[in-house]
mmCIF file of C-alpha atoms in Angstrom:
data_model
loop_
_atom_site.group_PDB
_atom_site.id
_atom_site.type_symbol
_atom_site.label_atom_id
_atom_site.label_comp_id
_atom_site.label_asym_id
_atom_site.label_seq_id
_atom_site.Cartn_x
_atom_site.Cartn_y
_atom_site.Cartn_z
ATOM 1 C CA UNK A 1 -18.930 2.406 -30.549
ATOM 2 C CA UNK A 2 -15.297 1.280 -29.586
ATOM 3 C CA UNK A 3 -12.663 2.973 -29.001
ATOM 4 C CA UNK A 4 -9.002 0.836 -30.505
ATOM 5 C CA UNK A 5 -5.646 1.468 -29.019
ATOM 6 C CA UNK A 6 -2.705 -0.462 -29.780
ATOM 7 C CA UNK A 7 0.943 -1.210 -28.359
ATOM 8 C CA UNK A 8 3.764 -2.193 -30.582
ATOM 9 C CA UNK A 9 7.185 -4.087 -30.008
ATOM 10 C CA UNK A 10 9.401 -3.533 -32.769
ATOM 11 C CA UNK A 11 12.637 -5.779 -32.869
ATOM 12 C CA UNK A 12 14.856 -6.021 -36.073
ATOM 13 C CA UNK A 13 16.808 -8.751 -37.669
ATOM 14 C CA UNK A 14 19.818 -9.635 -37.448
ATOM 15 C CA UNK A 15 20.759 -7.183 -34.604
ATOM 16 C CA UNK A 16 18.305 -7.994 -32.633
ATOM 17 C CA UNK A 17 17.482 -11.735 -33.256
ATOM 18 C CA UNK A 18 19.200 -14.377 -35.697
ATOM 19 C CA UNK A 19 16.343 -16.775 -35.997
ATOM 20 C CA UNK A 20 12.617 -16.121 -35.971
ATOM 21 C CA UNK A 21 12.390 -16.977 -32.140
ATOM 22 C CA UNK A 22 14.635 -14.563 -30.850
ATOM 23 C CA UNK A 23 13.778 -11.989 -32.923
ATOM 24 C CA UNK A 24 9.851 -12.694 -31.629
ATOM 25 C CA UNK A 25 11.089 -12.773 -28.134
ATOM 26 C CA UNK A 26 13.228 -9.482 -29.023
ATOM 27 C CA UNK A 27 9.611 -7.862 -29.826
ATOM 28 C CA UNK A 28 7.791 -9.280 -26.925
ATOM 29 C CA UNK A 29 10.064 -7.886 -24.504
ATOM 30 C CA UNK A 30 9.600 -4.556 -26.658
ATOM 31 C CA UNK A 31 6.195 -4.980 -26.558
ATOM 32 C CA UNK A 32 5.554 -5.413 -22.950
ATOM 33 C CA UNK A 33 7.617 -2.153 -22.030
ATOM 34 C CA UNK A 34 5.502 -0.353 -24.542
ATOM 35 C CA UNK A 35 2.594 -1.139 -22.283
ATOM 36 C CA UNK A 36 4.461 -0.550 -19.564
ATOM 37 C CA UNK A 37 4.540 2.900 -20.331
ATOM 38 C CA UNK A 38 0.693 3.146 -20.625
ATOM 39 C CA UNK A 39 0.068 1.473 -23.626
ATOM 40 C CA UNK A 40 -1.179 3.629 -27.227
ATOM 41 C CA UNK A 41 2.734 3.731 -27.616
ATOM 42 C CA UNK A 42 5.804 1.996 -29.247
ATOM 43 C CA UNK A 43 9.211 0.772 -28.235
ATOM 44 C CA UNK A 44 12.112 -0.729 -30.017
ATOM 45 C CA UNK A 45 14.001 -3.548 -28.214
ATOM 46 C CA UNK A 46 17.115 -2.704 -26.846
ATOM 47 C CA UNK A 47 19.310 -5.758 -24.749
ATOM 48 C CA UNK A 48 18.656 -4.021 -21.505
ATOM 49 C CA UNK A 49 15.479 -4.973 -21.841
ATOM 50 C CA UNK A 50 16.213 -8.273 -21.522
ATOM 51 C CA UNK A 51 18.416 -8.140 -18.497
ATOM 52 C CA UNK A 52 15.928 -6.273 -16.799
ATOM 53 C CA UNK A 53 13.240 -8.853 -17.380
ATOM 54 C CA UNK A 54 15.357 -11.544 -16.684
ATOM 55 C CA UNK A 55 16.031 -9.570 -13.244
ATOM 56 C CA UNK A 56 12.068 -9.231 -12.291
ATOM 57 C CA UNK A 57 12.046 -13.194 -12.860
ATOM 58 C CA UNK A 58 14.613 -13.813 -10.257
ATOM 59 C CA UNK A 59 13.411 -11.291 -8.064
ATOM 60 C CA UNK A 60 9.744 -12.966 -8.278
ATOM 61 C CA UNK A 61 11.344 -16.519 -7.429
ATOM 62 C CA UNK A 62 13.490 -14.957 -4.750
ATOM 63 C CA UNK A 63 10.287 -14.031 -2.866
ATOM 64 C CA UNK A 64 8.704 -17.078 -3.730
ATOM 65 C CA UNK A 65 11.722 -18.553 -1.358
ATOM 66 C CA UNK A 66 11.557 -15.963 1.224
ATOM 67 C CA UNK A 67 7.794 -16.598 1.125
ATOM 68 C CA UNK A 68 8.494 -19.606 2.099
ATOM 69 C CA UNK A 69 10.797 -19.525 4.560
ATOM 70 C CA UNK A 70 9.544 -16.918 6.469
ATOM 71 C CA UNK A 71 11.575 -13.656 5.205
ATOM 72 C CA UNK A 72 8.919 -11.677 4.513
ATOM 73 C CA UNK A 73 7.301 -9.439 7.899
ATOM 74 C CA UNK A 74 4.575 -6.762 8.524
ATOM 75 C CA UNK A 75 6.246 -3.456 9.735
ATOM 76 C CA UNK A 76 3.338 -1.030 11.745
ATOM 77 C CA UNK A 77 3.458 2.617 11.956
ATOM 78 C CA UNK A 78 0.832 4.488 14.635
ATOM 79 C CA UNK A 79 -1.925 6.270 13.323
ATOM 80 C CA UNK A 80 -2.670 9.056 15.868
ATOM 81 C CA UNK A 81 -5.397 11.717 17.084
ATOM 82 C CA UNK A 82 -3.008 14.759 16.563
ATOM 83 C CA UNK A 83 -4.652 16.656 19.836
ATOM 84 C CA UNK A 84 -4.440 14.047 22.047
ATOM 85 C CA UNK A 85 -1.364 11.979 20.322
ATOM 86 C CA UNK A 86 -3.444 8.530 21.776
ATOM 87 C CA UNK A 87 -3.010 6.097 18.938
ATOM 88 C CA UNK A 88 -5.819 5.577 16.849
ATOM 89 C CA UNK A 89 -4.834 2.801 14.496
ATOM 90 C CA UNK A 90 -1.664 1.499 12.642
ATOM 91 C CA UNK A 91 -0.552 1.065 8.743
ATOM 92 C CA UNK A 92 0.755 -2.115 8.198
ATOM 93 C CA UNK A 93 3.944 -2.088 5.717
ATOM 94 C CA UNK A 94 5.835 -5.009 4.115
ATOM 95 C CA UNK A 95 9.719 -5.767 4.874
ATOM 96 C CA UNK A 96 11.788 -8.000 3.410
ATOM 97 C CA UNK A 97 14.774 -9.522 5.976
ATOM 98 C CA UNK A 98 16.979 -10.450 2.885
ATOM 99 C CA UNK A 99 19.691 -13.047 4.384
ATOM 100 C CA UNK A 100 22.327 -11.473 2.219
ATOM 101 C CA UNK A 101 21.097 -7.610 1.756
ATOM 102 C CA UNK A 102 19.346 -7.193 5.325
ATOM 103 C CA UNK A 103 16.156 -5.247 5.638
ATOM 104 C CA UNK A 104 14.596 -4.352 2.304
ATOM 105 C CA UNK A 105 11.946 -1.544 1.751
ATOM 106 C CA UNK A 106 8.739 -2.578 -0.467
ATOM 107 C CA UNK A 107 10.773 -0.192 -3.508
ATOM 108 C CA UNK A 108 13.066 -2.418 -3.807
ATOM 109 C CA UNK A 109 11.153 -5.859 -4.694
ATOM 110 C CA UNK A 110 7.460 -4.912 -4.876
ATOM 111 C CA UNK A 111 7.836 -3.587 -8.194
ATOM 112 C CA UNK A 112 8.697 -6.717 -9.388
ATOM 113 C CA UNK A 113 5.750 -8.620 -8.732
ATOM 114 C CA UNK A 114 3.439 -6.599 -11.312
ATOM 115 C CA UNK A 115 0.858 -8.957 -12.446
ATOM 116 C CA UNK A 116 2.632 -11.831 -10.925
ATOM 117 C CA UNK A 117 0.028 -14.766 -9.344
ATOM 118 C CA UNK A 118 2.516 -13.797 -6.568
ATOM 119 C CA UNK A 119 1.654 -10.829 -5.497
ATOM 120 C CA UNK A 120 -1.839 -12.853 -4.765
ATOM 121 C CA UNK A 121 -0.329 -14.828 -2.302
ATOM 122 C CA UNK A 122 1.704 -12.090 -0.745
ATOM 123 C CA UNK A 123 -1.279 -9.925 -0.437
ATOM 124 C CA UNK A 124 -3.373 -12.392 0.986
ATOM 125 C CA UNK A 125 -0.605 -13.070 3.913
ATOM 126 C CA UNK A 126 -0.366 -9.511 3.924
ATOM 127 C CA UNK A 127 -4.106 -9.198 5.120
ATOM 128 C CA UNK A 128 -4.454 -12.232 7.423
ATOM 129 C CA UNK A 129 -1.334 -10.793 9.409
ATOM 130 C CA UNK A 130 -2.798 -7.630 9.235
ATOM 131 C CA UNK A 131 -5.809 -9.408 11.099
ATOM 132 C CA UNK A 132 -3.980 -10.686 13.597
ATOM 133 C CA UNK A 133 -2.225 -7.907 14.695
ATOM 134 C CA UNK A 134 -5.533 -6.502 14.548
ATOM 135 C CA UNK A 135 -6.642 -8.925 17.565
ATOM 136 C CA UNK A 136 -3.259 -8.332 19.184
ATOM 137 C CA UNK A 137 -3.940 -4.821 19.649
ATOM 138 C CA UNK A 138 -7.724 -5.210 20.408
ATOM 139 C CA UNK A 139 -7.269 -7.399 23.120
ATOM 140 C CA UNK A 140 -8.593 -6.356 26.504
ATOM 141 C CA UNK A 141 -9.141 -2.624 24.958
ATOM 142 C CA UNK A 142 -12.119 0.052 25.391
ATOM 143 C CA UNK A 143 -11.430 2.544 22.712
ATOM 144 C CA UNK A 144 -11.371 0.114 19.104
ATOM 145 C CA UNK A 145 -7.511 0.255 17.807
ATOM 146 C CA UNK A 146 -7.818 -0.227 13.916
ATOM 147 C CA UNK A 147 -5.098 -1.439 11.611
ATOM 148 C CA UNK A 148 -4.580 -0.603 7.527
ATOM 149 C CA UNK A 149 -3.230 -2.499 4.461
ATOM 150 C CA UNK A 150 -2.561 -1.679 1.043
ATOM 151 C CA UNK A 151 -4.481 -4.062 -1.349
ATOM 152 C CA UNK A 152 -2.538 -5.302 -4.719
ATOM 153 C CA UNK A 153 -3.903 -4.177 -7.957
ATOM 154 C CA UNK A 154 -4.640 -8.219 -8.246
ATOM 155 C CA UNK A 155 -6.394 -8.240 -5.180
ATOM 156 C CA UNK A 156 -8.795 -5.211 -5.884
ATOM 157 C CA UNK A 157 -9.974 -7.308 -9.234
ATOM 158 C CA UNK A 158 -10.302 -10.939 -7.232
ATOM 159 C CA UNK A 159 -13.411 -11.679 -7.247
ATOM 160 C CA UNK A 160 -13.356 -13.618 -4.018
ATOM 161 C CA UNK A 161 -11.684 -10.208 -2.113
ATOM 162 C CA UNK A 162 -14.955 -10.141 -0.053
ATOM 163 C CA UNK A 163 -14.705 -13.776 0.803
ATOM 164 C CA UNK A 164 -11.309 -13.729 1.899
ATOM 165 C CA UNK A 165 -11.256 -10.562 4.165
ATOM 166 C CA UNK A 166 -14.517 -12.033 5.777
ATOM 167 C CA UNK A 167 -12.411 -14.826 6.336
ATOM 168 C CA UNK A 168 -9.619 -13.361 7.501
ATOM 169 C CA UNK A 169 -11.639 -10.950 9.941
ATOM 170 C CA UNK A 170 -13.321 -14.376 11.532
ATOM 171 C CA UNK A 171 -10.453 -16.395 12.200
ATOM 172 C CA UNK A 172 -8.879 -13.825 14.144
ATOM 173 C CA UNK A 173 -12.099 -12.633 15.793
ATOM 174 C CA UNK A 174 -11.759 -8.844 15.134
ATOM 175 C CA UNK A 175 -14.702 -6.847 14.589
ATOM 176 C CA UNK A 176 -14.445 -5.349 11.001
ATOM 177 C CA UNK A 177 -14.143 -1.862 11.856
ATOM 178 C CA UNK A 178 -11.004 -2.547 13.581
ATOM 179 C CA UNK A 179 -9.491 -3.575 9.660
ATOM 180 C CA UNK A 180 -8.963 -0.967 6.924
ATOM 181 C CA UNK A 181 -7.959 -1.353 3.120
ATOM 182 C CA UNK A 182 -6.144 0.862 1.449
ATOM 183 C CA UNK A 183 -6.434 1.280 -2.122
ATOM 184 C CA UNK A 184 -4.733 3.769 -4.781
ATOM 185 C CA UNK A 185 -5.504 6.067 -7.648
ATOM 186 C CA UNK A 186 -3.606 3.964 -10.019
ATOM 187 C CA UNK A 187 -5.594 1.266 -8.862
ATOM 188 C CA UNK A 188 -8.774 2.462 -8.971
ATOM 189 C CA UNK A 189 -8.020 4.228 -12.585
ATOM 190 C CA UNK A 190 -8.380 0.445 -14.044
ATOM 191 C CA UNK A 191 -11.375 -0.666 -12.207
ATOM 192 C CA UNK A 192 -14.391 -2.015 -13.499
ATOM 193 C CA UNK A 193 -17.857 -2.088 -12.131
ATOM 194 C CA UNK A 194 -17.357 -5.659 -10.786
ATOM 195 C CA UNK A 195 -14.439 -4.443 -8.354
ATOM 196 C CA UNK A 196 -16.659 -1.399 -7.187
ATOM 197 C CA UNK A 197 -19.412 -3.378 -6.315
ATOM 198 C CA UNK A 198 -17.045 -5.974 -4.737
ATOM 199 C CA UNK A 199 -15.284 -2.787 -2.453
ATOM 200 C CA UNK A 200 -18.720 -1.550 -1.658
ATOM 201 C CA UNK A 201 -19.680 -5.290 -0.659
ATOM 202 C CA UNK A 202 -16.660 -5.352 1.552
ATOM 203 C CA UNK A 203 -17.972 -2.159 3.029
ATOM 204 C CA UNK A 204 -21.103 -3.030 3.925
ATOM 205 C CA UNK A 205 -19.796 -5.318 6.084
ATOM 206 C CA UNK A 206 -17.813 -2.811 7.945
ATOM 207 C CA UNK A 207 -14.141 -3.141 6.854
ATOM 208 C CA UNK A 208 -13.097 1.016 6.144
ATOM 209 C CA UNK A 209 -12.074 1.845 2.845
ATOM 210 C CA UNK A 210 -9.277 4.047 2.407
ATOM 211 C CA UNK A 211 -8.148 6.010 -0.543
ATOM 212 C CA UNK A 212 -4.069 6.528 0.040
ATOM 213 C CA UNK A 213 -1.945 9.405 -1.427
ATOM 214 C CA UNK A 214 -4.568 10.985 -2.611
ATOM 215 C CA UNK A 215 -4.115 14.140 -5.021
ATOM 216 C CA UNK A 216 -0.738 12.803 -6.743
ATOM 217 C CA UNK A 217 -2.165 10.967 -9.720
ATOM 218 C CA UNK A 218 -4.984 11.502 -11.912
ATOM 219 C CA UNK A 219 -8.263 10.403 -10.351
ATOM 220 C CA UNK A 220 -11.074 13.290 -10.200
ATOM 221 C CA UNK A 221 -12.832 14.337 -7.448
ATOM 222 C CA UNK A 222 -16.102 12.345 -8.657
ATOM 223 C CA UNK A 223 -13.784 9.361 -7.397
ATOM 224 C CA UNK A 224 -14.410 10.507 -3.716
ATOM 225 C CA UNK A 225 -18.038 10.164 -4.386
ATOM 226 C CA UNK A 226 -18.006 6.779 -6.656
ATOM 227 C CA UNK A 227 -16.317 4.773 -3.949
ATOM 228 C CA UNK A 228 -17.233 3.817 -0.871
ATOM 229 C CA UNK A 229 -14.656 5.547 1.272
ATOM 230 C CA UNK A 230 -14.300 5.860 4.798
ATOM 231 C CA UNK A 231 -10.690 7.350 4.995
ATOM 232 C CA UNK A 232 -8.916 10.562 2.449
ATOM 233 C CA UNK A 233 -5.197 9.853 3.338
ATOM 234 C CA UNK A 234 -3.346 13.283 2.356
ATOM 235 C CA UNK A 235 -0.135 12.242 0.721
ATOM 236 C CA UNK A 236 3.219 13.234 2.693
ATOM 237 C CA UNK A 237 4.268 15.491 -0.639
ATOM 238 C CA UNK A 238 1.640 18.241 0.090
ATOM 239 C CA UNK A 239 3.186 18.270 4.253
ATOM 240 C CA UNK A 240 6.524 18.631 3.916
ATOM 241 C CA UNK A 241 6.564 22.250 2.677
ATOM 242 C CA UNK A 242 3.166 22.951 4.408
ATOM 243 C CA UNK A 243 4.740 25.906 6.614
ATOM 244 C CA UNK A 244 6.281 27.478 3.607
ATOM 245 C CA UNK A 245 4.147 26.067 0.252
ATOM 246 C CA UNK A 246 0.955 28.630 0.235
ATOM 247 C CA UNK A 247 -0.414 25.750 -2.846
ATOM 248 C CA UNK A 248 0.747 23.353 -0.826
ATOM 249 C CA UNK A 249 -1.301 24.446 2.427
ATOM 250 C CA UNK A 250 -4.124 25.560 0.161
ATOM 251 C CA UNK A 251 -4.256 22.061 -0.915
ATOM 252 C CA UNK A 252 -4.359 20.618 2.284
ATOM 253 C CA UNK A 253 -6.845 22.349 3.578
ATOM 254 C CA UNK A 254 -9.311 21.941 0.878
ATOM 255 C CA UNK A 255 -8.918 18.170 1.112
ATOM 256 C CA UNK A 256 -9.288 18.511 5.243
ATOM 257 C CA UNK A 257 -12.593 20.685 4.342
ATOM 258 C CA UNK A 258 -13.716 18.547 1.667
ATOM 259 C CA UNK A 259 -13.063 15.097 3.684
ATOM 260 C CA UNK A 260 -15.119 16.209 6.349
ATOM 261 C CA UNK A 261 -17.589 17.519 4.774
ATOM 262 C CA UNK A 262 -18.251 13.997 3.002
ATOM 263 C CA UNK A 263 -17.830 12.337 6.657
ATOM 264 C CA UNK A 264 -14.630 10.660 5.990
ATOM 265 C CA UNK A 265 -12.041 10.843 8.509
ATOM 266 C CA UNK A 266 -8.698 12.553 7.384
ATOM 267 C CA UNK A 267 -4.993 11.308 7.770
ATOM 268 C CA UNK A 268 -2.235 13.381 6.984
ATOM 269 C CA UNK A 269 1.039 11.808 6.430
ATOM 270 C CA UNK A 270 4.124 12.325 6.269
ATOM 271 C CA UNK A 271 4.440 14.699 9.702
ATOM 272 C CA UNK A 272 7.679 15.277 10.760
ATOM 273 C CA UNK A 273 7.828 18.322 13.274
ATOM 274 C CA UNK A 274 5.322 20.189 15.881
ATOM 275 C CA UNK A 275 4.780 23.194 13.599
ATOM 276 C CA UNK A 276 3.662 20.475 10.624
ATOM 277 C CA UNK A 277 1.333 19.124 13.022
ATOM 278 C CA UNK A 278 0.371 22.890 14.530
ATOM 279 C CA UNK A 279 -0.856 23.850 11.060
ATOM 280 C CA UNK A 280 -2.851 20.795 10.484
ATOM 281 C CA UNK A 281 -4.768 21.203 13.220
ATOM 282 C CA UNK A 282 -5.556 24.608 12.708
ATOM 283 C CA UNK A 283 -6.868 23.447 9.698
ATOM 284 C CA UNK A 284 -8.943 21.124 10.919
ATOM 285 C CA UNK A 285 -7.231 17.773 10.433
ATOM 286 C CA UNK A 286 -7.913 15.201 13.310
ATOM 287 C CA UNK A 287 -5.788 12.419 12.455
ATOM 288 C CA UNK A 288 -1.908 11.645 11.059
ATOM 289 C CA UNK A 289 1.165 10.015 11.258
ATOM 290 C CA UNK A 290 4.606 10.148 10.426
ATOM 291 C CA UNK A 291 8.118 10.061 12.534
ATOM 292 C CA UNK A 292 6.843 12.386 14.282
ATOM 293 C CA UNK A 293 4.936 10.248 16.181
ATOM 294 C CA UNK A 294 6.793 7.033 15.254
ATOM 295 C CA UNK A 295 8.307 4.857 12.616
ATOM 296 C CA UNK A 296 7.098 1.461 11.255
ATOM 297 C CA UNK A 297 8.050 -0.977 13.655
ATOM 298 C CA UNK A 298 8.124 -4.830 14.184
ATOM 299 C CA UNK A 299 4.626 -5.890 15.527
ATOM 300 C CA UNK A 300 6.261 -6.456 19.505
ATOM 301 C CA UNK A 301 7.339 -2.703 19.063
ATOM 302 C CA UNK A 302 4.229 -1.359 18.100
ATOM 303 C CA UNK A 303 2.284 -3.285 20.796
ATOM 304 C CA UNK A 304 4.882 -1.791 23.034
ATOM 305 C CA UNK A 305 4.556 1.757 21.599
ATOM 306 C CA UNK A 306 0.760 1.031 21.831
ATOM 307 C CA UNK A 307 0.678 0.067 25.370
ATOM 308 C CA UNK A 308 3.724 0.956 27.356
ATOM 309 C CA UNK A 309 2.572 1.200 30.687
ATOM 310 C CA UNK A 310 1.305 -2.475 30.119
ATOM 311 C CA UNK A 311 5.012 -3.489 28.840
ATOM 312 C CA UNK A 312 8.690 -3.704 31.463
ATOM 313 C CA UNK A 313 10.689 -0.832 30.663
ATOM 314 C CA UNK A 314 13.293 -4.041 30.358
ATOM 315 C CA UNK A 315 11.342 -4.902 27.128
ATOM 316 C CA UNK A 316 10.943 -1.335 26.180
ATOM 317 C CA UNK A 317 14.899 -1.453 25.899
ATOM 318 C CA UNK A 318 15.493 -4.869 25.050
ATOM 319 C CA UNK A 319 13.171 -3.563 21.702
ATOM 320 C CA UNK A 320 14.217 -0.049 21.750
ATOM 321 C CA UNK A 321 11.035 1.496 21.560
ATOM 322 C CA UNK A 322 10.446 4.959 23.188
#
């Protein structure tokens, strides 16, 4: 038994083409928004369409260029144990230093990649820096200091993912715990049995799984049992209001009972002031971060942040970490 859906790109002649090829390329671009949207849908072109295709193409080859020349750099935020504050681990987040537009967020020109072979290559420099900042912050240290990235939809489906994070974990000489990977709902919404057996593969060898902003799309609870997990990240939405929101508390406390329960550790993020933090650990919740406790930082500012009695207070200004 199969079950049909269908997309359709409508595009009309003359207005929107004057030969067959426009008109076909007027559809297409139709067509692919229609997806877009989720798919089991229709759209009718309209020129912005266009413009904002054409737009994603020279977004894609400008980071093809900054790629290559360097542009593109790993920001880290602390991950902390919220009785203590000692620093647990770090999230590692993509910048862009655009010559022209300065420091660019991943909202800006992520989106554009899609299912772009570059977002591939991205995500695999992505996870070797990861790696090495891994080692960085490893070096000479008792307590093991372990460092997150978010995986591409592309990457979750590789079918060499296992190969290349082994790879990446031995030629930077980390012990795998001290790497985490961070994968979405939306990602894991569109995943096949090959890509779960591939994540629990990468598991076994003991990279952590975690499963990020949890509780703000549409995967079930079943997901937490399907996947090999080894981190619930609760999403920043259900902390800022936590003082005030009696759903939003109740929510985050059933994920801080439910994520311990299953022996995951729990990160809230999104933390912002003492009573946010107060309430979470009443409730349980061992772990977060936020600007609370620091924002993303170049990698020399995190090691600083990390380790400041091991760092001059000259470069502790010179980098103006506190």
């Amino acid at each position: 038994e199969l079950e049909l859906g269908a997309s359709l790109g409508i595009a009309m002649g003359p207005l929107h083409g004057t030969d067959a090829d426009e008109l076909l390329a007027s559809a297409d671009f139709a067509l692919y928004c229609a997806k877009a949207a989720g798919g089991r849908s229709y759209r009718f072109f309209d020129a912005s369409m266009r413009s904002e295709s054409q737009a994603k193409r020279d977004m894609r080859d400008d980071l093809r260029r900054a790629m290559r020349q360097g542009e593109l750099e790993l920001y880290y935020q602390p991950q902390v144990e919220l009785a203590s504050r000692r620093i647990v681990g770090f999230e590692a987040l993509i910048r862009w230093n655009h010559p022209l537009h300065g420091l660019l967020l991943p909202g800006r020109f992520l989106p554009s990649l899609e299912q772009s072979s570059l977002a591939t290559e991205i995500g695999w420099w992505t996870l070797d820096e990861a790696c090495r900042m891994a080692a960085l912050l490893n070096a000479d240290r008792q307590a093991p200091c372990k460092v997150a990235v978010n995986l591409f939809a592309l990457q979750f489906r590789a079918p060499n993912l296992r190969d290349r994070v082994i790879e990446a974990v031995e030629r930077h000489g980390i012990p795998p715990g001290c790497l985490e990977l961070e994968v979405t709902e939306e990602v894991t919404l569109n995943d096949d049995e090959a890509s779960l057996q591939t994540l629990k593969s990468i598991r076994d060898i003991g990279v952590g799984v975690a499963f990020d902003d949890f509780g703000t799309g549409y995967a079930s609870l079943s997901s937490l049992q399907r996947y090999p997990l080894t981190t619930l990240k609760i999403d920043r939405g259900f902390i800022r209001d936590i003082q005030t929101s009696a759903s939003d508390a109740a929510i985050a406390r059933a994920l801080v009972a439910m994520s311990s329960e299953m022996g995951l550790d729990t990160i809230a993020e999104g933390i912002e002031t003492e009573a946010q933090a107060a309430v979470l650990l009443a409730m349980g919740c061992v772990q977060g971060q936020g600007y609370l406790y620091g924002r993303p930082a170049p990698a020399k500012d995190a090691l600083a942040h990390d380790r400041p009695s091991q760092v001059p207070d000259e470069a502790l200004r010179a980098t103006g970490t506190h």
